[in-house]
Coordinates of C-alpha atoms in Angstrom, one line a residue:
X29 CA 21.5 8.4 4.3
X30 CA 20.9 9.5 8.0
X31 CA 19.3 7.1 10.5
X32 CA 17.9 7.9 13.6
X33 CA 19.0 6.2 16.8
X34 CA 16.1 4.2 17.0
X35 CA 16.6 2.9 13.5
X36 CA 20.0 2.2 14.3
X37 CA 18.7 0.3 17.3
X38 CA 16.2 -1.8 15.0
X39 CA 19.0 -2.3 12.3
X40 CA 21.8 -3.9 14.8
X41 CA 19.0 -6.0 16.5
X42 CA 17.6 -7.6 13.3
X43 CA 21.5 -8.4 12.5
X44 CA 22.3 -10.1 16.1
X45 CA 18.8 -12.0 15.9
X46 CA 20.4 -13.2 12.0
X47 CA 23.1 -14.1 13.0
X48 CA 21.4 -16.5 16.3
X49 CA 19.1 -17.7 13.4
X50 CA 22.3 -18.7 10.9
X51 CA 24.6 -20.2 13.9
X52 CA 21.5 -22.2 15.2
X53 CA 20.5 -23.9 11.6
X54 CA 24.0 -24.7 11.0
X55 CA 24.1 -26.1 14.7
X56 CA 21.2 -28.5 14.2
X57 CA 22.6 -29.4 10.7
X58 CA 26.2 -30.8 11.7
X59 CA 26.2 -33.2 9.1
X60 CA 25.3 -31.7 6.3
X61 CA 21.7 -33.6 5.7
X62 CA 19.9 -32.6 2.6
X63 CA 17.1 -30.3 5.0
X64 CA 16.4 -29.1 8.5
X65 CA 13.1 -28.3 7.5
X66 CA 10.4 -30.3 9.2
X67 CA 7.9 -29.7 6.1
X68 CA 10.7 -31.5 3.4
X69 CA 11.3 -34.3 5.7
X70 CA 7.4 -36.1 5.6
X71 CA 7.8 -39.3 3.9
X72 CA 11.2 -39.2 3.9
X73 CA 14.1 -40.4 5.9
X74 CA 16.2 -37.7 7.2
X75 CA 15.9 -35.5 4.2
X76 CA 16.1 -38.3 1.9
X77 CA 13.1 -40.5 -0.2
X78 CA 16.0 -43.1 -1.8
X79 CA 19.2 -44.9 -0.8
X80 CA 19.3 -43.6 -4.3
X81 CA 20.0 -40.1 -3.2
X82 CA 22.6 -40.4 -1.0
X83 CA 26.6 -39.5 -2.9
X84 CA 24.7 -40.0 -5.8
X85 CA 27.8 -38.5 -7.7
X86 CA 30.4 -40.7 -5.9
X87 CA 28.0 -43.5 -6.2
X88 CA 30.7 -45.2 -8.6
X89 CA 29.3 -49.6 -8.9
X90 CA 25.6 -50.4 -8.3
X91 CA 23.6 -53.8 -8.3
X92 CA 20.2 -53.7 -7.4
X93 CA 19.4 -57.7 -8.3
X94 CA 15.8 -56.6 -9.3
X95 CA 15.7 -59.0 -11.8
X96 CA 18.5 -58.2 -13.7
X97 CA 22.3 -58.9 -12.7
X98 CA 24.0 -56.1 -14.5
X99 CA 25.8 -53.6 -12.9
X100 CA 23.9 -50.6 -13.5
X101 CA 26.4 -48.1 -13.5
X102 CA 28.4 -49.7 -16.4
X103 CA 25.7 -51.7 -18.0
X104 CA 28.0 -54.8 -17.4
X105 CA 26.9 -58.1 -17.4
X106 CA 28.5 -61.4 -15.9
X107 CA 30.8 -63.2 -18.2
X108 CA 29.7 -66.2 -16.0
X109 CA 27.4 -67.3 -13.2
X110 CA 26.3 -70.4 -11.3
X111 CA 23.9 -71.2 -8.8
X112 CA 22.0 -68.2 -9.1
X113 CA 18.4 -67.1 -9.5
X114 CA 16.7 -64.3 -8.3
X115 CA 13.9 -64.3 -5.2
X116 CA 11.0 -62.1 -4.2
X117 CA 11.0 -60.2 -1.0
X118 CA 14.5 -58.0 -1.5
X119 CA 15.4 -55.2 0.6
X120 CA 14.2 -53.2 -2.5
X121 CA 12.2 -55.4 -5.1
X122 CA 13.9 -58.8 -6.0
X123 CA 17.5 -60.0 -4.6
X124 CA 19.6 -62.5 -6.1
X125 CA 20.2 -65.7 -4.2
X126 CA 23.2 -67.7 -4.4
X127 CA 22.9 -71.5 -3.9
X128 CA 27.1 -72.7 -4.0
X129 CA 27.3 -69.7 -7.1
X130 CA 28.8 -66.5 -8.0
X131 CA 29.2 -64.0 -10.6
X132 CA 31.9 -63.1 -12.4
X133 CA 32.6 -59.8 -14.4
X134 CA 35.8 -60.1 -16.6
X135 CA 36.6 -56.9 -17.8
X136 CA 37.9 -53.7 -16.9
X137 CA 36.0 -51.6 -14.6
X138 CA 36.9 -47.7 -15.3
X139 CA 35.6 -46.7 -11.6
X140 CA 38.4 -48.9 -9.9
X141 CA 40.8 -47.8 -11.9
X142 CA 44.2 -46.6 -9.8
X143 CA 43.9 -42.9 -9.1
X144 CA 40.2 -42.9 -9.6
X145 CA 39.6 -45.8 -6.2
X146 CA 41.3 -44.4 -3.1
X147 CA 39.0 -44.1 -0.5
X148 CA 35.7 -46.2 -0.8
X149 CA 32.5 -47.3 0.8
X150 CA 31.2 -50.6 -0.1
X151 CA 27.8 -51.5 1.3
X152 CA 25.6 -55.0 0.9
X153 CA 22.3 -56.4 2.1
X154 CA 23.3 -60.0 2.7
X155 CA 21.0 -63.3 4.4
X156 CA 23.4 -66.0 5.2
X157 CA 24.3 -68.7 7.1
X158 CA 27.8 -69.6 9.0
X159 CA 28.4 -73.5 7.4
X160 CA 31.5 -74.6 9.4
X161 CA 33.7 -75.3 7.0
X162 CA 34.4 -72.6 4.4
X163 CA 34.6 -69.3 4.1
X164 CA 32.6 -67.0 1.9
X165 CA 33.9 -63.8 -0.8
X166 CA 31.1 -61.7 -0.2
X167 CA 32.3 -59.4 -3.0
X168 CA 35.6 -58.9 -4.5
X169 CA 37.4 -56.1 -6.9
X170 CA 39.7 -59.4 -8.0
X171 CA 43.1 -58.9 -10.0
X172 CA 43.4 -61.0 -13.1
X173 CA 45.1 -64.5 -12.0
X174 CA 45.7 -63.5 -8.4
X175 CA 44.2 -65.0 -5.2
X176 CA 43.7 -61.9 -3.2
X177 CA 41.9 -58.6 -4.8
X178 CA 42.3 -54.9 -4.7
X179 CA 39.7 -55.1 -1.9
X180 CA 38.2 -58.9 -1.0
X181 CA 35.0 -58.3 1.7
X182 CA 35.7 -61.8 3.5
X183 CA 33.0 -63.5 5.7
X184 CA 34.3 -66.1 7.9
X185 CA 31.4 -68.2 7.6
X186 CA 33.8 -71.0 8.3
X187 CA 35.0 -69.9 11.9
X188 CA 31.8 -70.9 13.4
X189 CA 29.6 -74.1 13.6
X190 CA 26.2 -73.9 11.4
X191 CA 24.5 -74.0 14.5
X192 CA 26.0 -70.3 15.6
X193 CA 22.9 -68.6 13.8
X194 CA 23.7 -65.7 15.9
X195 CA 27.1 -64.3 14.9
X196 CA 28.8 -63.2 11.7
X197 CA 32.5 -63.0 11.4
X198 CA 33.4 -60.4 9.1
X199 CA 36.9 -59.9 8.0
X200 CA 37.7 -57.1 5.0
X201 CA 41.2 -57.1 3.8
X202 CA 43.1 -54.7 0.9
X203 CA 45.8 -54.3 -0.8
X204 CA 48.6 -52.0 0.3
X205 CA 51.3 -49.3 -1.3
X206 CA 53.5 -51.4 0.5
X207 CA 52.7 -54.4 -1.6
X208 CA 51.0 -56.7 1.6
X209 CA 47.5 -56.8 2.8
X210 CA 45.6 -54.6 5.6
X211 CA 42.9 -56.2 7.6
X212 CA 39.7 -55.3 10.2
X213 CA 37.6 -57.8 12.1
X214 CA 35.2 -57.5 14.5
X215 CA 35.7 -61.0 16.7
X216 CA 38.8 -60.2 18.6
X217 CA 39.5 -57.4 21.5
X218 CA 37.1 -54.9 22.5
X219 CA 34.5 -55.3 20.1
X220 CA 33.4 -58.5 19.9
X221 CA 29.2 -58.2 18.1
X222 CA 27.4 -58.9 14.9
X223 CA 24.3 -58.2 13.6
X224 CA 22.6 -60.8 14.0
X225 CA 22.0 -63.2 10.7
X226 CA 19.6 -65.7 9.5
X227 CA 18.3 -67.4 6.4
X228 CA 15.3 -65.0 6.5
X229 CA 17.2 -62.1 8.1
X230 CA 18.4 -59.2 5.8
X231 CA 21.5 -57.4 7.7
X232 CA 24.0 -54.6 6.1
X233 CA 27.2 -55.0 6.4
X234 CA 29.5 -52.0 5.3
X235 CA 33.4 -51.5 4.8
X236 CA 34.9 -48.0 4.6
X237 CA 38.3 -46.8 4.2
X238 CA 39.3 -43.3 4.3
X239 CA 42.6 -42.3 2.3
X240 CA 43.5 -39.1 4.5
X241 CA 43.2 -40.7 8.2
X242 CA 44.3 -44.1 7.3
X243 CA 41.1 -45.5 8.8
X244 CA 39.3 -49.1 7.6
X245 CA 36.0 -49.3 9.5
X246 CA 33.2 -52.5 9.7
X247 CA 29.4 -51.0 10.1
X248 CA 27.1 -53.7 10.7
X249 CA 23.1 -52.6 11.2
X250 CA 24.7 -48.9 10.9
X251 CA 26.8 -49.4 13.8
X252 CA 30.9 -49.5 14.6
X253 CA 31.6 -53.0 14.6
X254 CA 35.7 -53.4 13.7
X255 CA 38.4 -54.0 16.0
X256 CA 41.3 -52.5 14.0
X257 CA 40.5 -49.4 12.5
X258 CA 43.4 -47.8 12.4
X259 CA 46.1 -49.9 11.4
X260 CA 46.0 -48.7 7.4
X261 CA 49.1 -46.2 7.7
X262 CA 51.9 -45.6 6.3
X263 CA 52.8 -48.1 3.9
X264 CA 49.5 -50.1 4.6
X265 CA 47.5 -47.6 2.2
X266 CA 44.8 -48.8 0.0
X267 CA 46.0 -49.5 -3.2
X268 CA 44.2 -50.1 -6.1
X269 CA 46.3 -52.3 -9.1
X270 CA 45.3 -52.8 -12.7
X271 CA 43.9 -54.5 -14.5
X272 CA 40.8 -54.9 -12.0
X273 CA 37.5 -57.8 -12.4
X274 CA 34.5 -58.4 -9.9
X275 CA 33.6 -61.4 -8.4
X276 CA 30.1 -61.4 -6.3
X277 CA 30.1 -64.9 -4.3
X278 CA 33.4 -66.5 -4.6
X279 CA 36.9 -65.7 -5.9
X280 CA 38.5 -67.5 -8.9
X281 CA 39.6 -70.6 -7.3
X282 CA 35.5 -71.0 -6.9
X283 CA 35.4 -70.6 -10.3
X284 CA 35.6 -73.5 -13.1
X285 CA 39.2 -72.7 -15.4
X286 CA 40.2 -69.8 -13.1
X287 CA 41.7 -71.3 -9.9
X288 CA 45.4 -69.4 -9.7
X289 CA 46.5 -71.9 -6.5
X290 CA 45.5 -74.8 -4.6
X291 CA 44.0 -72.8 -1.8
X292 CA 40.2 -74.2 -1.2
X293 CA 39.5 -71.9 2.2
X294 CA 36.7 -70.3 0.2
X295 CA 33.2 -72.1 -1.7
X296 CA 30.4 -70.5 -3.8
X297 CA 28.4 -68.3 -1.7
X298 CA 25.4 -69.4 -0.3
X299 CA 22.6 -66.9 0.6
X300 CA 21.1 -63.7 -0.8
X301 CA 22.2 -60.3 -1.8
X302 CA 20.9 -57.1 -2.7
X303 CA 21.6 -53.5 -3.1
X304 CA 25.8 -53.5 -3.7
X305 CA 26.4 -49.9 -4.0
X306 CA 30.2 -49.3 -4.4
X307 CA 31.4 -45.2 -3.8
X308 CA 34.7 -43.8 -4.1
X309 CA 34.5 -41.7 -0.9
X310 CA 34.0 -42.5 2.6
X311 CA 30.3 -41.8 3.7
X312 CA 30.5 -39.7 7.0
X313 CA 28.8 -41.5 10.3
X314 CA 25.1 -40.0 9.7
X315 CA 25.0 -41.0 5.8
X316 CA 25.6 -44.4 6.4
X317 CA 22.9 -44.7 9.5
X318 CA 20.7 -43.3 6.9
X319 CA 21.2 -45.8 4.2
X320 CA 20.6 -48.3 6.7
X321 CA 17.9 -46.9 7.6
X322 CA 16.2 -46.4 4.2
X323 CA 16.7 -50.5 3.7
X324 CA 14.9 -51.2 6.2
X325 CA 12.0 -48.8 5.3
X326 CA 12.8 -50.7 1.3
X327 CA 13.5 -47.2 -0.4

């Protein structure tokens, strides 16, 4: 087929002005949100209608506390619980509050299993208190008779007087390849902030830790908050042993029959929770500003 010149002409403009239009949308789009569509964004928060859409396939653990305390993913229910009932006004539906109590999950979960749990994003809607005295498991993947877990998500509710209402110590520690523990905390150095918490005050607190870079990062209100985010190399990988339990609250020297030493740093949580999720990836920056987000809109 012959063209003339001024077809030509047409045909090499129309592919230039494609090719403007496919760089720009994949400009505006650098992290990969569902839509850059205006139209498919109205009720919605950057794409997205549900905290329930986002890694829905790496989504891996789930509690949503909205009147039931299974884990939905599994269907598991505590072995045991104390201190526990659950209270209107969650950040989606009901949460469960915690008054000195946990739960405990003795069994095998498949989704931590080694091999299956390398990098990971745990995020929690928490309303607590500092006490003074003790500090708090917020959640733990625990192994069977030992004090410290695969992952224990530690709040230092103990470092400050009650009276700090202000400022939440967060301090997230793992297990390594190398057999010792990796830390991050966001009270020492340059970073030094905290959402601010509250009996009445739902913030989100989120741990990451991303196998290929070695990194361990606190979020807090969707924002950087750790001091030490790259000290997980080399031998300070995550490691994720076997056989694996959960522990929402406490860890099992909080728990009647299961202390494993005479360590009493930590009591039965007190304050709420709601909405664990639990992935086996690391969610990139924008994901996790949207599932803040999408808490505090309660979808």
């Amino acid at each position: 087929m012959k063209f003339s010149n001024q077809n030509r002409v047409y045909l090499f403009g129309l592919t230039v002005l494609l090719a403007i239009f496919s760089s720009c949308k994949k400009s505006d789009n650098p992290n990969d949100l569902p839509s850059v569509n205006p139209q498919d964004y109205a009720g919605k928060i950057d794409g997205f209608g549900s905290a329930d859409e986002i890694y829905a396939k790496n989504l891996v653990a789930y509690w949503s506390f909205d009147g039931n305390k299974n884990e939905t993913k599994s269907g598991t229910a505590p072995t045991s619980s104390a201190g526990d009932s659950f209270i209107p006004g969650g950040v989606k539906g009901q949460a469960l509050k915690l008054s000195g109590g946990y739960l405990y999950y003795g069994k095998q979960f498949d989704a931590f299993k080694t091999g299956a749990f390398t990098s990971f994003t745990i995020s929690a809607w928490v309303q607590i208190l500092n006490n003074g005295s003790k500090k708090t498991m917020l959640f733990q993947i625990a192994r069977p008779g030992m004090f410290d877990g695969n992952v224990d998500f530690v709040l230092e509710t103990q470092a400050n007087p009650a009276s700090n209402v202000d400022y939440l110590q967060i301090h997230p520690t793992f297990a390594t390849v190398g057999g010792g523990r990796q830390d991050n905390i966001n009270n020492y150095g340059a970073t030094n902030v905290s959402p601010a918490i509250g009996a009445n005050k739902w913030i989100n607190i989120i741990v990451t830790y991303d196998a290929s870079a070695g990194t361990f990062n606190i979020w807090g209100n969707a924002a950087k908050i750790g001091n030490y985010p790259d000290r997980g190399t080399g031998d300070a990988l995550f490691k994720s042993y076997e056989p694996n339990e959960i522990i929402i609250g406490g860890n099992y020297n909080v728990i009647p029959s299961k202390s494993v030493n005479a360590d009493t740093g930590f009591a039965p949580m007190t304050g709420s929770i709601d909405e664990i999720r639990v992935y086996n990836t690391v969610l990139p920056d924008a994901y996790i500003k949207t599932l803040y987000n999408l808490g505090v809109a309660g979808k």
